[in-house]
Structure formats: structure tokens, C-alpha cells
Short mmCIF file of C-alpha atoms and ligand atoms in Angstrom, two decimals:
data_model
loop_
_atom_site.label_atom_id
_atom_site.label_comp_id
_atom_site.label_asym_id
_atom_site.label_seq_id
_atom_site.Cartn_x
_atom_site.Cartn_y
_atom_site.Cartn_z
CA MET A 1 124.91 89.01 87.37
CA PRO A 2 126.80 92.01 87.39
CA GLU A 3 130.42 92.54 88.10
CA PRO A 4 130.53 91.82 91.78
CA GLY A 5 131.94 95.03 93.40
CA LEU A 6 132.29 96.78 89.65
CA GLU A 7 128.93 99.55 90.24
CA LYS A 8 129.25 102.35 89.86
CA PRO A 9 129.01 105.33 92.38
CA VAL A 10 125.83 107.64 92.07
CA SER A 11 128.01 110.02 90.44
CA MET A 12 127.35 113.29 90.39
CA GLU A 13 127.45 115.08 86.98
CA THR A 14 128.83 118.82 86.26
CA ALA A 15 125.95 119.00 83.48
CA THR A 16 122.87 119.39 86.38
CA PRO A 17 119.52 119.06 84.54
CA GLU A 18 116.93 121.28 86.57
CA GLN A 19 115.79 119.18 89.75
CA HIS A 20 113.81 121.63 91.78
CA VAL A 21 111.78 118.01 94.52
CA THR A 22 113.83 116.89 97.54
CA MET A 23 113.65 113.12 98.60
CA ASP A 24 111.66 114.95 101.48
CA GLU A 25 108.82 116.35 100.18
CA ILE A 26 108.57 112.32 97.86
CA THR A 27 108.78 110.90 101.20
CA ALA A 28 106.60 112.99 103.00
CA LEU A 29 103.59 112.72 99.72
CA ALA A 30 104.16 109.44 99.51
CA LYS A 31 103.56 108.14 103.02
CA ARG A 32 100.29 111.14 103.75
CA ARG A 33 98.19 110.36 100.30
CA GLY A 34 98.83 106.24 100.83
CA PHE A 35 101.90 105.69 98.02
CA ILE A 36 104.73 104.38 99.95
CA PHE A 37 105.06 103.40 104.01
CA GLN A 38 107.58 102.36 105.59
CA SER A 39 107.35 98.35 106.69
CA SER A 40 106.50 96.86 109.77
CA GLU A 41 107.09 100.95 110.55
CA ILE A 42 104.86 100.30 114.10
CA TYR A 43 107.87 97.95 115.01
CA GLY A 44 110.09 101.23 114.08
CA GLY A 45 109.97 99.49 110.83
CA ILE A 46 113.20 97.44 108.85
CA ASN A 47 115.94 99.05 106.80
CA GLY A 48 115.45 98.43 103.40
CA PHE A 49 111.84 97.60 102.69
CA TYR A 50 109.13 99.15 101.78
CA ASP A 51 105.29 98.39 101.24
CA TYR A 52 103.10 100.48 98.76
CA GLY A 53 99.78 101.77 100.01
CA PRO A 54 96.62 102.15 98.24
CA LEU A 55 97.94 104.48 95.83
CA GLY A 56 100.82 103.42 95.19
CA ALA A 57 100.18 99.68 94.88
CA VAL A 58 98.02 100.67 92.16
CA LEU A 59 100.75 103.35 90.75
CA LYS A 60 103.92 100.58 90.27
CA ARG A 61 101.26 98.01 89.04
CA ASN A 62 100.59 100.22 85.62
CA VAL A 63 104.00 100.39 85.66
CA LYS A 64 104.87 96.58 85.78
CA ASN A 65 102.07 96.78 82.80
CA ALA A 66 102.92 99.38 81.06
CA TRP A 67 106.66 97.61 80.87
CA TRP A 68 105.04 94.15 79.91
CA HIS A 69 102.33 95.93 77.71
CA ASP A 70 105.78 96.82 75.45
CA THR A 71 108.19 93.85 75.84
CA VAL A 72 105.87 91.00 75.51
CA GLU A 73 101.94 92.11 74.78
CA LEU A 74 103.18 94.13 71.25
CA ARG A 75 106.19 91.92 70.46
CA ASP A 76 105.29 89.13 68.59
CA ASP A 77 108.45 87.35 69.49
CA VAL A 78 108.49 87.85 73.38
CA VAL A 79 107.53 85.11 75.69
CA ALA A 80 106.48 85.21 78.90
CA PHE A 81 107.83 84.08 82.05
CA ASP A 82 107.01 82.93 86.03
CA SER A 83 109.88 81.31 87.21
CA SER A 84 110.19 80.11 91.20
CA ILE A 85 112.25 82.54 93.37
CA ILE A 86 114.10 79.65 95.51
CA MET A 87 116.30 77.92 92.94
CA HIS A 88 118.61 74.66 93.35
CA PRO A 89 120.92 76.15 94.56
CA LEU A 90 123.91 75.02 92.07
CA THR A 91 121.72 77.67 89.76
CA TRP A 92 123.83 80.43 92.01
CA LYS A 93 126.89 77.89 92.17
CA ALA A 94 126.87 78.36 87.68
CA SER A 95 125.79 82.01 87.54
CA GLY A 96 129.11 82.47 90.26
CA HIS A 97 126.94 84.62 92.02
CA ILE A 98 128.49 82.18 95.14
CA ASP A 99 130.85 83.16 94.28
CA ALA A 100 131.18 86.54 93.66
CA PHE A 101 128.56 88.30 94.62
CA HIS A 102 129.70 90.71 96.69
CA ASP A 103 130.93 94.35 97.97
CA ARG A 104 133.12 95.09 100.19
CA MET A 105 132.25 96.90 102.99
CA VAL A 106 133.82 98.18 105.86
CA ASP A 107 132.97 99.68 109.69
CA CYS A 108 133.98 102.70 111.88
CA LYS A 109 135.60 101.49 114.63
CA THR A 110 134.87 104.77 116.54
CA CYS A 111 130.96 105.39 115.42
CA LYS A 112 130.24 101.25 114.51
CA HIS A 113 128.35 102.65 111.23
CA ARG A 114 128.74 100.91 108.21
CA PHE A 115 129.96 101.89 104.37
CA ARG A 116 129.89 100.20 101.52
CA TYR A 117 133.99 100.11 100.21
CA ASP A 118 133.30 101.59 96.50
CA HIS A 119 131.29 104.28 97.96
CA LEU A 120 132.92 106.10 99.66
CA THR A 121 135.75 109.00 97.79
CA ASP A 122 138.10 109.40 101.00
CA THR A 123 138.80 106.26 103.20
CA SER A 124 141.43 107.85 105.66
CA GLN A 125 138.57 109.23 107.68
CA CYS A 126 134.81 108.13 108.54
CA PRO A 127 132.38 109.65 106.47
CA ASP A 128 129.78 110.12 109.34
CA CYS A 129 131.55 111.12 112.21
CA GLY A 130 134.92 111.99 110.47
CA THR A 131 137.67 110.03 112.39
CA LYS A 132 141.35 110.03 111.14
CA ASP A 133 141.62 105.78 110.44
CA SER A 134 138.97 104.75 111.89
CA LEU A 135 138.14 102.47 108.58
CA THR A 136 138.74 98.64 109.17
CA GLU A 137 140.52 97.19 106.02
CA PRO A 138 137.52 95.97 103.42
CA ARG A 139 135.64 92.85 103.48
CA ASN A 140 133.65 90.43 101.40
CA PHE A 141 130.27 90.67 102.09
CA ASN A 142 127.74 88.52 99.36
CA LEU A 143 124.23 89.98 99.05
CA MET A 144 122.73 86.63 99.08
CA MET A 145 119.82 86.46 101.10
CA ARG A 146 119.70 82.73 102.59
CA THR A 147 116.81 80.70 104.19
CA SER A 148 116.80 76.49 104.18
CA ILE A 149 114.37 74.74 102.93
CA GLY A 150 112.55 71.48 105.41
CA PRO A 151 112.72 70.95 108.97
CA ALA A 152 116.28 70.98 109.53
CA GLU A 153 118.44 73.64 109.16
CA ASP A 154 121.95 72.04 108.62
CA THR A 155 123.40 73.03 105.42
CA ALA A 156 122.31 70.27 103.14
CA SER A 157 119.53 72.37 103.79
CA VAL A 158 120.54 75.92 102.54
CA ALA A 159 118.64 77.84 99.73
CA TYR A 160 119.12 81.68 98.60
CA LEU A 161 116.32 84.18 97.94
CA ARG A 162 117.20 85.03 93.62
CA PRO A 163 119.13 87.28 93.39
CA GLU A 164 118.00 88.11 90.10
CA THR A 165 115.29 87.00 87.82
CA ALA A 166 116.95 86.03 85.35
CA GLN A 167 118.82 82.75 86.45
CA GLY A 168 115.36 81.28 86.10
CA ILE A 169 114.73 82.05 82.33
CA PHE A 170 118.28 80.80 81.69
CA VAL A 171 118.03 77.39 83.36
CA ASN A 172 114.11 76.70 81.51
CA PHE A 173 115.77 77.96 78.09
CA LYS A 174 115.28 74.79 76.14
CA ASN A 175 111.81 74.17 77.74
CA VAL A 176 110.32 77.66 76.28
CA TYR A 177 112.21 77.52 73.26
CA GLN A 178 110.54 73.86 72.89
CA SER A 179 107.42 74.34 74.15
CA ALA A 180 106.76 78.10 72.51
CA ARG A 181 108.05 76.76 69.41
CA LYS A 182 110.21 79.79 68.79
CA ARG A 183 113.43 80.34 68.02
CA PRO A 184 116.31 83.68 67.82
CA PRO A 185 115.52 85.55 67.11
CA PHE A 186 113.66 85.72 70.45
CA GLY A 187 113.38 87.11 73.89
CA ILE A 188 111.84 85.66 77.27
CA ALA A 189 110.28 88.26 79.76
CA GLN A 190 109.40 88.46 83.26
CA ILE A 191 108.36 90.22 86.28
CA GLY A 192 108.96 89.25 89.71
CA LYS A 193 110.46 89.77 93.48
CA SER A 194 114.60 90.00 93.82
CA PHE A 195 116.15 89.91 96.98
CA ARG A 196 119.86 91.65 98.13
CA ASN A 197 121.01 92.02 101.21
CA GLU A 198 122.50 95.56 100.55
CA ILE A 199 125.24 96.98 103.18
CA THR A 200 123.46 100.42 102.55
CA PRO A 201 120.01 100.57 101.54
CA GLY A 202 119.07 104.14 101.30
CA ASN A 203 117.59 106.99 99.13
CA PHE A 204 113.54 106.01 99.82
CA THR A 205 113.21 102.74 97.52
CA PHE A 206 116.18 103.49 95.22
CA ARG A 207 118.22 100.93 97.14
CA ILE A 208 116.22 98.22 98.65
CA ARG A 209 116.62 94.70 100.05
CA GLU A 210 113.45 93.34 98.35
CA PHE A 211 112.37 94.61 94.82
CA GLU A 212 110.61 94.11 91.38
CA GLN A 213 112.86 93.71 88.47
CA ALA A 214 111.53 93.45 85.23
CA GLU A 215 113.63 91.57 82.87
CA LEU A 216 114.50 90.36 79.59
CA GLU A 217 116.40 87.89 78.04
CA TYR A 218 116.34 87.93 74.13
CA PHE A 219 118.59 85.55 72.52
CA VAL A 220 119.85 85.70 68.69
CA PRO A 221 121.68 83.59 66.49
CA ASP A 222 125.25 84.78 65.84
CA ASP A 223 125.55 85.49 62.61
CA GLY A 224 126.63 89.51 63.05
CA ARG A 225 123.56 90.72 63.35
CA ASP A 226 123.86 90.91 67.56
CA MET A 227 124.74 94.15 67.86
CA ASP A 228 121.68 95.48 65.69
CA ALA A 229 119.74 93.40 67.83
CA PHE A 230 121.18 95.41 70.64
CA ALA A 231 120.68 98.71 69.97
CA GLU A 232 117.30 98.44 68.53
CA TRP A 233 116.20 97.19 72.35
CA VAL A 234 118.40 100.27 73.51
CA ASP A 235 116.18 102.53 71.83
CA ARG A 236 112.83 100.58 72.14
CA ARG A 237 113.75 101.87 75.82
CA LYS A 238 114.42 105.26 75.12
CA ASP A 239 111.26 105.51 73.08
CA TRP A 240 109.34 103.81 75.82
CA TYR A 241 110.66 106.10 79.00
CA ALA A 242 109.94 109.07 76.30
CA SER A 243 106.18 107.48 76.01
CA TYR A 244 105.39 107.98 79.08
CA GLY A 245 106.54 111.61 78.92
CA VAL A 246 109.97 111.22 81.47
CA ARG A 247 112.24 114.61 80.51
CA PRO A 248 114.26 113.71 78.52
CA GLU A 249 117.28 115.97 80.61
CA ARG A 250 117.03 113.98 83.52
CA LEU A 251 117.33 110.39 82.10
CA ARG A 252 120.55 109.52 80.29
CA PHE A 253 122.00 106.75 78.32
CA TYR A 254 125.33 105.90 79.97
CA GLU A 255 127.47 103.44 77.41
CA LEU A 256 129.78 101.37 79.90
CA THR A 257 134.07 101.43 78.56
CA ALA A 258 135.24 97.53 77.94
CA GLN A 259 137.07 98.62 81.94
CA GLU A 260 133.31 98.54 83.23
CA ARG A 261 131.84 96.36 81.89
CA PRO A 262 132.01 92.24 82.77
CA HIS A 263 135.01 90.64 80.52
CA TYR A 264 132.33 88.43 78.55
CA ALA A 265 130.20 91.00 77.66
CA LYS A 266 130.28 92.97 74.40
CA ALA A 267 128.28 96.50 75.44
CA GLY A 268 126.32 97.50 77.88
CA ILE A 269 124.48 100.56 78.41
CA ASP A 270 123.16 101.83 81.97
CA VAL A 271 120.31 103.81 82.03
CA GLU A 272 120.30 106.92 84.68
CA TYR A 273 117.55 109.00 85.93
CA TYR A 274 119.14 112.44 87.28
CA PHE A 275 117.60 112.22 90.71
CA PRO A 276 117.16 114.56 93.97
CA TRP A 277 120.47 113.30 95.01
CA GLY A 278 122.73 113.04 91.19
CA TRP A 279 122.79 111.04 88.89
CA GLY A 280 121.00 107.10 90.02
CA GLU A 281 120.72 103.48 87.36
CA LEU A 282 117.22 102.31 86.90
CA GLU A 283 117.91 100.06 83.75
CA SER A 284 121.13 97.67 82.57
CA ILE A 285 120.74 96.76 79.13
CA ALA A 286 123.43 94.47 78.16
CA HIS A 287 125.14 92.03 75.52
CA ARG A 288 126.20 89.02 77.72
CA GLY A 289 127.44 86.75 74.73
CA THR A 290 127.20 82.86 75.23
CA TYR A 291 128.48 83.29 79.19
CA ASP A 292 124.89 82.39 80.61
CA LEU A 293 124.06 79.47 78.74
CA ASP A 294 127.47 77.89 79.12
CA ALA A 295 128.16 78.51 82.27
CA HIS A 296 124.35 76.08 82.56
CA MET A 297 125.78 73.82 80.51
CA ARG A 298 129.31 72.91 81.98
CA LEU A 299 127.72 72.83 85.47
CA SER A 300 124.65 70.87 84.95
CA GLY A 301 125.99 68.51 82.30
CA LYS A 302 123.02 69.20 80.14
CA ASP A 303 122.86 70.94 76.73
CA LEU A 304 120.66 73.71 76.24
CA ARG A 305 121.68 74.40 72.98
CA PHE A 306 119.42 75.15 70.29
CA PHE A 307 119.31 73.34 67.35
CA ASP A 308 118.86 74.77 63.64
CA GLU A 309 116.41 72.33 61.62
CA ALA A 310 117.96 74.18 58.35
CA SER A 311 121.63 74.22 58.97
CA LYS A 312 121.22 70.72 61.05
CA ALA A 313 122.94 72.20 64.06
CA HIS A 314 123.76 73.30 67.27
CA TYR A 315 124.29 76.76 68.26
CA THR A 316 124.67 78.35 71.50
CA PRO A 317 122.74 81.98 70.49
CA LEU A 318 123.91 84.91 71.84
CA LEU A 319 121.90 87.23 74.86
CA ILE A 320 121.35 90.57 74.70
CA GLU A 321 119.35 91.50 78.25
CA SER A 322 117.62 94.31 79.79
CA SER A 323 117.20 93.96 83.25
CA ALA A 324 114.85 96.92 84.91
CA GLY A 325 114.32 97.25 88.09
CA MET A 326 110.07 98.54 89.06
CA ASP A 327 110.27 100.19 92.18
CA ARG A 328 112.70 102.46 90.73
CA THR A 329 110.91 102.75 87.83
CA THR A 330 108.18 103.81 90.05
CA LEU A 331 110.28 106.25 92.52
CA THR A 332 111.26 107.55 89.61
CA PHE A 333 107.81 108.37 87.75
CA LEU A 334 107.06 109.62 91.06
CA ILE A 335 110.06 112.49 91.23
CA ASP A 336 109.80 113.53 87.53
CA ALA A 337 105.94 114.29 87.98
CA TYR A 338 105.86 116.58 91.06
CA GLU A 339 105.96 119.67 90.87
CA ARG A 340 104.69 122.60 92.80
CA GLU A 341 103.45 125.36 91.06
CA LYS A 342 101.16 129.17 91.92
CA SER A 343 97.99 128.41 91.49
CA VAL A 344 94.11 130.74 91.41
CA ASP A 345 92.08 129.09 93.57
CA PRO A 346 88.02 128.60 92.26
CA ASN A 347 87.88 131.69 94.54
CA GLY A 348 90.47 133.29 92.48
CA LYS A 349 92.72 133.29 95.24
CA GLU A 350 95.81 132.85 94.67
CA THR A 351 97.34 129.88 96.17
CA GLU A 352 100.57 127.50 95.44
CA ARG A 353 99.61 123.68 94.61
CA THR A 354 100.70 120.07 94.56
CA VAL A 355 100.92 118.23 91.47
CA LEU A 356 101.63 115.25 89.51
CA ARG A 357 101.69 115.66 86.01
CA PHE A 358 101.37 111.37 85.44
CA HIS A 359 100.15 110.16 81.83
CA PRO A 360 97.23 109.09 82.15
CA ALA A 361 98.46 105.13 81.59
CA ILE A 362 100.27 105.55 84.67
CA ALA A 363 98.16 107.72 87.00
CA PRO A 364 96.66 105.54 89.86
CA VAL A 365 93.38 107.35 89.78
CA GLN A 366 91.81 108.74 85.72
CA VAL A 367 88.81 110.66 86.57
CA ALA A 368 87.12 111.90 89.34
CA VAL A 369 83.71 112.48 90.10
CA PHE A 370 82.76 114.60 92.54
CA SER A 371 79.40 116.08 94.51
CA LEU A 372 79.33 119.12 94.81
CA ALA A 373 77.11 118.64 98.13
CA ARG A 374 77.32 115.76 100.47
CA ASN A 375 74.02 115.81 101.80
CA LYS A 376 72.11 116.25 98.37
CA PRO A 377 71.31 112.77 97.72
CA ASP A 378 69.81 113.74 94.20
CA LEU A 379 73.34 115.29 93.45
CA VAL A 380 75.48 112.55 95.32
CA GLU A 381 73.28 109.80 93.57
CA LYS A 382 73.61 111.46 90.12
CA ALA A 383 77.50 111.79 90.88
CA ARG A 384 77.82 108.08 92.04
CA GLY A 385 75.87 106.80 88.73
CA ILE A 386 77.92 108.93 86.30
CA GLU A 387 81.06 107.67 88.25
CA ALA A 388 80.36 103.91 88.45
CA ALA A 389 79.44 104.24 85.13
CA LEU A 390 83.45 105.12 84.30
CA ARG A 391 84.59 102.88 86.05
CA VAL A 392 83.70 100.16 83.52
CA ARG A 393 86.98 101.91 81.72
CA HIS A 394 88.80 103.66 83.55
CA ARG A 395 90.05 104.22 87.07
CA THR A 396 87.86 106.44 88.83
CA GLN A 397 87.31 107.92 92.24
CA TYR A 398 84.30 109.33 94.26
CA ASP A 399 84.18 112.08 96.57
CA GLU A 400 82.06 114.67 97.51
CA GLY A 401 82.33 118.53 99.74
CA ASN A 402 84.41 121.77 98.96
CA ILE A 403 85.39 121.97 95.70
CA GLY A 404 88.94 123.98 96.39
CA GLN A 405 90.22 120.91 98.55
CA LEU A 406 88.64 118.01 96.37
CA TYR A 407 91.04 120.20 93.49
CA ARG A 408 93.81 120.12 95.69
CA ARG A 409 93.58 115.91 97.12
CA GLN A 410 93.41 115.25 93.53
CA ASP A 411 96.10 117.29 92.21
CA GLU A 412 98.63 116.02 94.69
CA ILE A 413 97.47 112.22 93.85
CA GLY A 414 97.94 112.84 89.90
CA THR A 415 94.48 112.49 88.65
CA PRO A 416 94.03 113.94 84.80
CA TYR A 417 90.34 114.63 84.50
CA CYS A 418 88.22 115.44 87.64
CA VAL A 419 84.24 115.55 86.66
CA THR A 420 82.04 117.93 89.43
CA VAL A 421 78.26 118.04 89.47
CA ASP A 422 76.68 120.70 90.76
CA TYR A 423 72.59 122.11 91.13
CA GLU A 424 72.44 122.44 87.14
CA SER A 425 73.66 118.92 86.32
CA LEU A 426 69.96 118.49 88.10
CA ASP A 427 68.16 120.12 85.21
CA ASP A 428 70.78 119.95 82.12
CA ASN A 429 72.34 117.04 83.03
CA THR A 430 75.71 118.91 82.39
CA VAL A 431 78.54 118.50 84.30
CA THR A 432 82.19 120.60 84.82
CA VAL A 433 85.21 118.54 83.92
CA ARG A 434 88.12 119.84 85.16
CA GLU A 435 91.41 118.99 83.41
CA ARG A 436 95.29 118.76 85.67
CA ASP A 437 97.65 120.57 83.83
CA SER A 438 95.89 123.02 82.90
CA MET A 439 92.96 123.55 85.24
CA ARG A 440 91.10 124.56 82.49
CA GLN A 441 87.45 124.04 82.62
CA GLU A 442 84.19 122.96 80.59
CA ARG A 443 80.85 122.48 80.52
CA ILE A 444 79.63 119.81 79.19
CA SER A 445 76.49 117.09 79.01
CA ALA A 446 77.22 113.84 81.14
CA ASP A 447 76.42 111.95 77.92
CA ALA A 448 79.43 113.22 76.59
CA LEU A 449 81.62 111.73 79.36
CA ALA A 450 81.92 107.94 78.60
CA ARG A 451 83.52 108.86 75.25
CA MET A 452 85.37 112.48 75.66
CA PHE A 453 87.72 110.24 77.97
CA GLY A 454 87.58 107.14 75.93
CA GLU A 455 89.03 109.71 73.45
CA ARG A 456 91.48 111.29 75.97
CA LEU A 457 92.55 108.05 78.72
N1 GAP B 1 119.81 90.56 85.87
C1 GAP B 1 120.69 91.73 85.41
C2 GAP B 1 121.24 92.69 86.86
O1 GAP B 1 120.47 92.03 87.82
P1 GAP B 1 121.21 94.66 88.17
O2 GAP B 1 121.72 95.77 87.03
O3 GAP B 1 122.28 94.52 88.89
O4 GAP B 1 121.25 93.92 86.59
C3 GAP B 1 119.21 95.73 87.07
O5 GAP B 1 120.00 94.84 88.55
C4 GAP B 1 118.00 96.40 88.13
O6 GAP B 1 117.82 96.01 89.26
C5 GAP B 1 119.25 98.01 88.51
O7 GAP B 1 119.14 98.82 87.56
C6 GAP B 1 117.83 98.29 89.10
O8 GAP B 1 117.02 98.77 88.75
C7 GAP B 1 117.22 97.07 90.82
N2 GAP B 1 117.61 96.55 91.32
C8 GAP B 1 118.84 96.57 91.78
N3 GAP B 1 119.60 96.05 92.66
C9 GAP B 1 118.89 97.38 93.33
C10 GAP B 1 118.31 97.50 94.76
N4 GAP B 1 118.82 97.20 95.55
N5 GAP B 1 116.98 98.37 95.38
C11 GAP B 1 116.20 98.74 93.91
N6 GAP B 1 116.60 98.15 93.20
C12 GAP B 1 117.41 97.29 92.11
#
């Protein structure tokens, strides 16, 4: 778990990368095109909760798949896991969450607004209404969400929604290494929902109360090579962000100082992105030593150590953790892909376009197929046929009508390729393929599409 209260405030760096997009533009696009909606909007919304629309759900799934592919599927030393959201309450006693997972909060006695104490730069006056000496003394506020199990709502039935997925892995460490026949170094990975009763949710889906984490817990022997394993995972995560095209100048790997790290951690890196409001954390990578397994062994009385057949000795492996927020990463891909630029429409007129330059593996739609006219059955049938054939291998969409509007819509949702079926297509079986970023168009045979997209996507 993170050291409570030690989360760094979102910092405003002096060396600022370029960031033109505003959060208003992102939230408006997200709503207009069906990426992200405020949860329960018809009832006025609920603070800190969001829903993913038809495109957003696919976008987020692609982000998770990209993480899963690199962290689990491409490794022979990482196994998959999926633990329950509600665990035995003693889990959270051992992990320290019950006693220490708080943020400090203060209230303004004048305007009644609530703030996280560590987010305030000046505590002498309220940052919202400006009243001097109006803030209460800071109080601890536990961030875990409580629920109750069974028909009686008494203290015996109290349970918690997990604030991180990692503990499900730690308590199962022995089950996993024995059943999967793994020996350190090896990792256990899972993606799942976590819940935190954040005092001040905000910045769209950056700080929310229900979110998804992708966590890798990598266990290594204490043989002097643990820092190499740490460095290898940091490099791998750097490569991951780079391979999906996140702009390098908006990404930084901040090395935590000994004062910023929990006392038991030997090393820590925060992966940060430059959001429209400044730097914000996407992921934390930490060397946590034996802290987590030790804590569960102490409270449960169960031996979770690894038995090394070669030396016939038990030992507690060291832990390297990489913990990434999937909602924050999805938001990052959305912001990073966003551009407004001048362009020329098919009639030669200068216009402005909004384009999301998603990596093809991340784009919710990869190929859009259009019929130039709505009411021409031959065209519609041909275009639908092409779309249906491409759908087997790619994420596709069929549409029809005004070509300028169709391109504009697909640019806004980040579709890398559009294919247009027109009257000529009926004669010679050729179609126009238009590429999103360059807006270059080429005329090719419809029979060549499968192969072309197979290579390019
Ligand atoms: N097991 C380690 C752990 O949970 P953390 O730094 O507290 O570490 C890891 O969380 C990641 O989870 C963060 O870097 C962030 O991406 C995501 N996360 C944490 N709290 C969040 C919140 N309230 N809303 C969205 N994402 C959050």
C-alpha cells in the first residue's frame, strides 16, 4: 500500500512540456462521441464515478489488453490472477489499510468546502472562498469503502471494498507458486476494480472513487540481483508507453527520495504524465522488500515463504511491484492523442479538424467503411460486404452519407483508416483508402484491403 498521506501533490514543473488541449475540450469530446459519461447523469451525477460509453469501453479494454499482452502473455515468468473485491477484513488489518490508509482533510467553516490537507499550498485561508483562518484542524479520514456482509448490519459483518488489487495476490502467494509450479523470480498479475473514498475526486477520471488497477507483483530471491529486476521492470514499462506512442516529452519517471518512499521500500519510481493541469501520477513502481508477505505471515500465522528445493531452505522473496491505473492511462491516451489542426476538406476548402491520433492497437475503431450514398442499394451492399469481411480481423464500423462529415467524425474518434465505396467501385472493384494522420488517399482494389490492413494494423 502507499504510505498514507505521502502522496505528492500534483506538481507544477518549471520545465513545462507543450500541452494545448484543455480538459473542457476533452470532456466535451468524451461525451459527444460516447467515450465517457458522468455516472447516473439523469439523477444529477455522483461525484467520483464515471461510465464508459460504446467507444470508451473499447478504448479502455484495448488499454488493458495492451498492458496484459506485454506483462503476462509475452512473459513465461508471469502468471495471471483474478481475486475477489471483498476479502477477509483481517487482510486490511495486516496490510495497514485499516490503521493507516488515511488522507488528512480540512473543512472551510465559511463555504463548507472540503480539501485534502496535503493539496493545500497555503493553509491560512480557504482556497475557494478566500476567507482567512476559516479552515478546521486537519482530521484523518480513512479512504476505504465499507460495506456489510449478510443480513445483519452489525460490527461483525463489516467488510471493505478493496483499495488495491495487490493484497489478493499476496495472500494467495503460496497457492499460486505451488499450483503454477513457479519459483522466484516470477510474477503474478491482475487487472481489477479498486475503490477509494477520495476526499476530493476531480480532474475528470484522474481521481475517482471506483477505478481499475493493473498490478504486477514480481517476486525475486534475495540474491543481490533484486535491483536489476527493479530496473528491468522500469525499462519495460518505459518501452510500453513509448511503443503506444505516448509523447516522450509529456512523460517522466520520477525517482522517489528516501523521505518520499515508505520506510520499507528500497526504491520507487512514479510514472507521471503532463496533464492539462500539470504533472500527475499514472503508475508507481516500487521495490517493497518482504514487507507485504511478512505482514500477512505475522497476522495469519501461516507460512507463506518459498521452499527452495535446491538448498532445502525456506525464504521470503523480495517484491517488485508495478501498479498502473487503467482509467488514468485511458485518459492519458485520450489527451495525448488529441489535436486540433487546420486541414483542407474534399472540396478544397480550408477548415479545422479535431483528430485523435491513437495508435492502431488502441483505437476503438480501426477501419471505417463508407458507402458514398445512402439510397443506392448496390453501393450500400458492396460497402457492407467489405466491412463485414474486414470485421473478422479488425475493429470496424459501417457508415454512409456526406463524405466530409464522415471523415470528420472518424477523425474525432481516432480511426486510422477510412474506406469509401463509390460508383466507380461498382465498375472496377476499386475503393478509396484514406489515412487519418496524413489524410492521403489512395485508390486500390477492394481485394487488396485485407492484406493491406493485415500489414498496417
Ligand atoms: N498497490 C500499490 C498501489 O495501489 P497507488 O500508487 O496507491 O499504489 C497505483 O496506486 C495507481 O492506481 C496510481 O498510480 C493510479 O494510476 C491508480 N489510482 C490510485 N488512486 C486512484 C484514484 N482515486 N483514481 C484513479 N486512479 C487511481
